[in-house]
XYZ file of C-alpha atoms in Angstrom:
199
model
C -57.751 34.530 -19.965
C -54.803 31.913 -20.423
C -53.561 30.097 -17.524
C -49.948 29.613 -16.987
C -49.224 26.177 -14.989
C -45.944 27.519 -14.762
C -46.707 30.298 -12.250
C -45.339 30.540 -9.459
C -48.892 30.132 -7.558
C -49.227 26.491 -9.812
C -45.433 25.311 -8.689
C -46.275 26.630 -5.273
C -49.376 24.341 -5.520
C -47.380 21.574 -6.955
C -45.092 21.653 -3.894
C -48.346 21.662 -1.515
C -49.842 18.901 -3.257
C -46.623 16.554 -3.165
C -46.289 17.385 1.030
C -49.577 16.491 1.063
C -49.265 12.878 -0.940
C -45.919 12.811 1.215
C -46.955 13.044 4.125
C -49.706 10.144 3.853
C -47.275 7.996 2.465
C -45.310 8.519 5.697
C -48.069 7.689 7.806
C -48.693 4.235 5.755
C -45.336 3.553 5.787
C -44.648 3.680 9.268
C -47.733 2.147 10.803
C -45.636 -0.844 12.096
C -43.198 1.126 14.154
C -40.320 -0.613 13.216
C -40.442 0.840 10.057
C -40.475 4.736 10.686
C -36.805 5.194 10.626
C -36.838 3.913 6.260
C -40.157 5.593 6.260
C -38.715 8.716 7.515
C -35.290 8.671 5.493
C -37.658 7.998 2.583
C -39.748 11.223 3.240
C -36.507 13.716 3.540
C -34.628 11.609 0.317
C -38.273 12.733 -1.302
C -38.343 16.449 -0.294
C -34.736 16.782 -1.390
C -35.813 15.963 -5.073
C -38.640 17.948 -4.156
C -36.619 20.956 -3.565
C -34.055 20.315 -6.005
C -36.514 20.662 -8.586
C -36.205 16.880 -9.848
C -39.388 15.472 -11.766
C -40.283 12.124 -9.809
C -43.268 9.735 -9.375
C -43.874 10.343 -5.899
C -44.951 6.720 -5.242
C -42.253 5.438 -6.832
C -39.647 7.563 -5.749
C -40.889 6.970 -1.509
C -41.196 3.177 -2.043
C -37.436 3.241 -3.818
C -36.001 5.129 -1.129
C -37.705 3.562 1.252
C -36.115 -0.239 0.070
C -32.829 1.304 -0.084
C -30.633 0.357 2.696
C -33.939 -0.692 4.847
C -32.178 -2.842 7.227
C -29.652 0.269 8.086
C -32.517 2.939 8.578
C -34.769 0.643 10.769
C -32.057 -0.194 13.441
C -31.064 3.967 12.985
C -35.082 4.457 13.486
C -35.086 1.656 16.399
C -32.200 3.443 18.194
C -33.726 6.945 17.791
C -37.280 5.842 19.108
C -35.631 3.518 21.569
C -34.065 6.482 23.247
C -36.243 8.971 22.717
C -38.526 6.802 24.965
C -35.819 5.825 27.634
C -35.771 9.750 27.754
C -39.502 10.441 27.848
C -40.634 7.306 30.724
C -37.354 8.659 32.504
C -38.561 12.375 33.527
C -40.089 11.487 36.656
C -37.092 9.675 37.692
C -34.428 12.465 37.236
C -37.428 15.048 38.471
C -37.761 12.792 41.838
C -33.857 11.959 42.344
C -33.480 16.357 41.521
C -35.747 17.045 44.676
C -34.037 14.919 46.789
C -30.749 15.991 45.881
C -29.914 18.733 43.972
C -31.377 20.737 40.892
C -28.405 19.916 38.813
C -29.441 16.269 38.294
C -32.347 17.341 36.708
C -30.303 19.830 34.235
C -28.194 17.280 33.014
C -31.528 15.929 32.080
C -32.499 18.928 30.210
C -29.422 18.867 28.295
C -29.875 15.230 27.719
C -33.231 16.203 25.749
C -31.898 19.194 24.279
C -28.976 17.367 22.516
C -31.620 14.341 21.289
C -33.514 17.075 19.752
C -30.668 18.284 18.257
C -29.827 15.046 16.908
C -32.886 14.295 15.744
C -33.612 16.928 13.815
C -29.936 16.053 11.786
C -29.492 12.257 11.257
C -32.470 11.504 8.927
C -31.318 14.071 6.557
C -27.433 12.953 7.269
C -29.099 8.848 6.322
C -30.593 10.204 2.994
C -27.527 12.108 2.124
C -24.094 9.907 3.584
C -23.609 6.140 3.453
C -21.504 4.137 6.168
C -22.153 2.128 8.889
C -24.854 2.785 11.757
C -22.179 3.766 14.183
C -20.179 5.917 12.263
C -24.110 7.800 10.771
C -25.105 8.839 14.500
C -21.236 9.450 15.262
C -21.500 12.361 12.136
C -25.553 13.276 12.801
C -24.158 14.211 16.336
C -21.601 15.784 15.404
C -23.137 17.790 12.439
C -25.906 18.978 14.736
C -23.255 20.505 17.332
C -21.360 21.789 14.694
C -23.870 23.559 12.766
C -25.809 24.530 16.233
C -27.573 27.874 14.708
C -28.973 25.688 11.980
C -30.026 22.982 14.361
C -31.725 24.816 17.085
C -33.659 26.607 14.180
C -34.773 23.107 12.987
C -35.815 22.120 16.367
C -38.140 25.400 16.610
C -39.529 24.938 13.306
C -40.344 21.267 13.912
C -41.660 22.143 17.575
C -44.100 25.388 16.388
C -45.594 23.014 13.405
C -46.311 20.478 16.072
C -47.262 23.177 18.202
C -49.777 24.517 15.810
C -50.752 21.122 14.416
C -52.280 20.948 17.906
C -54.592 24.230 17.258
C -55.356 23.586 13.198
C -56.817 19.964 12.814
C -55.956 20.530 9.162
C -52.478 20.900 9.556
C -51.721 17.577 11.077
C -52.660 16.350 7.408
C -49.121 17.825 6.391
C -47.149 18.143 9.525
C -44.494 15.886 9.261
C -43.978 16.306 5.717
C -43.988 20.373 5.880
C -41.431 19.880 8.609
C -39.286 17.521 6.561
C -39.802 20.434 3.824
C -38.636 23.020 5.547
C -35.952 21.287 7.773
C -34.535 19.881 4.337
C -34.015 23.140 2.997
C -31.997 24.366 5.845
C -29.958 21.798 5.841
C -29.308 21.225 2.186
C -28.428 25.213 2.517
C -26.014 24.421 5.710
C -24.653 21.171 5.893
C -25.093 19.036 2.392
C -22.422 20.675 0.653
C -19.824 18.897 2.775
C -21.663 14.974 2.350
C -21.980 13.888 -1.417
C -25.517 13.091 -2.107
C -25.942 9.999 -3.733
């Protein structure tokens, strides 16, 4: 019996074994902090070749992507884990000031973390795919994420049930990130890159 490496089981097992690779690059990559948000534009730039169906050294291709504009994507990667942890030590806070006061102090909270999820989930795609300033690259990841909210919320699920069951499946937290890059990346190549030139 011949085997055909062109199978759709063998390209399916090509894709598995570059999330895999992918994903420990991302890990290495962003062991000093400071370097997750490259790190991270450097895993979705990857996954978009990936799904494009580009033929790529996977070393070479993270470690190119993630030089290119490095001292952009770490203050982008700074902001985003700067607030995301304002957010996170600030629960108690708006949870304390709520009970005291009134409920809807705490809502605007919610909403606060529902539209940094939203954002999240958008502008390290929108960094591997537009070029222009740090202001003006949150300005559009906020304002593709509202625009496209269908596509964003289903990002934010997708991302939250793989981190969900990363929790139950020790295994899965070898590919986590990187399968949520994979799939995130497809919606929004599908959704939003046709309107940002990819360089």
């Amino acid at each position: 019996m011949k085997i055909r490496y062109d199978s759709p089981f063998w390209e399916r097992m090509g894709k598995l074994y570059y999330i895999i690779v992918l994903n420990f690059l991302w890990i290495l990559f962003s062991l000093p902090l400071i370097t997750i948000g490259p790190s991270t534009v450097a895993l979705h730039r990857c996954m978009f070749s990936l799904i494009n169906g580009k033929e790529m050294n996977v070393f070479t291709e993270f470690y190119q992507s993630f030089k290119t504009k490095f001292v952009r994507n770490m203050m982008v990667g700074l902001i985003v884990v700067g607030f995301g942890m304002l957010l996170l030590s600030s629960r108690n806070f708006y949870f304390e000031i709520a009970a005291n006061t009134s409920l809807t102090i705490y809502y605007f909270y919610i909403f606060l973390v529902f539209l940094f999820a939203l954002f999240l989930v958008t502008v390290f795609p929108v960094l591997g795919t537009f070029d222009g300033t740090v202001l003006e690259l949150l300005r559009i990841s906020l304002f593709l994420s509202i625009k496209h909210l269908p596509m964003s919320i289903l990002m934010v699920v997708i991302a939250y049930l793989i981190i969900y069951f990363c929790q139950m499946l020790i295994p899965l937290a070898l590919i986590g990130v990187a399968l949520i890059a994979f799939i995130n990346s497809r919606i929004y190549l599908k959704r939003v890159a046709n309107s940002l030139v990819i360089e």
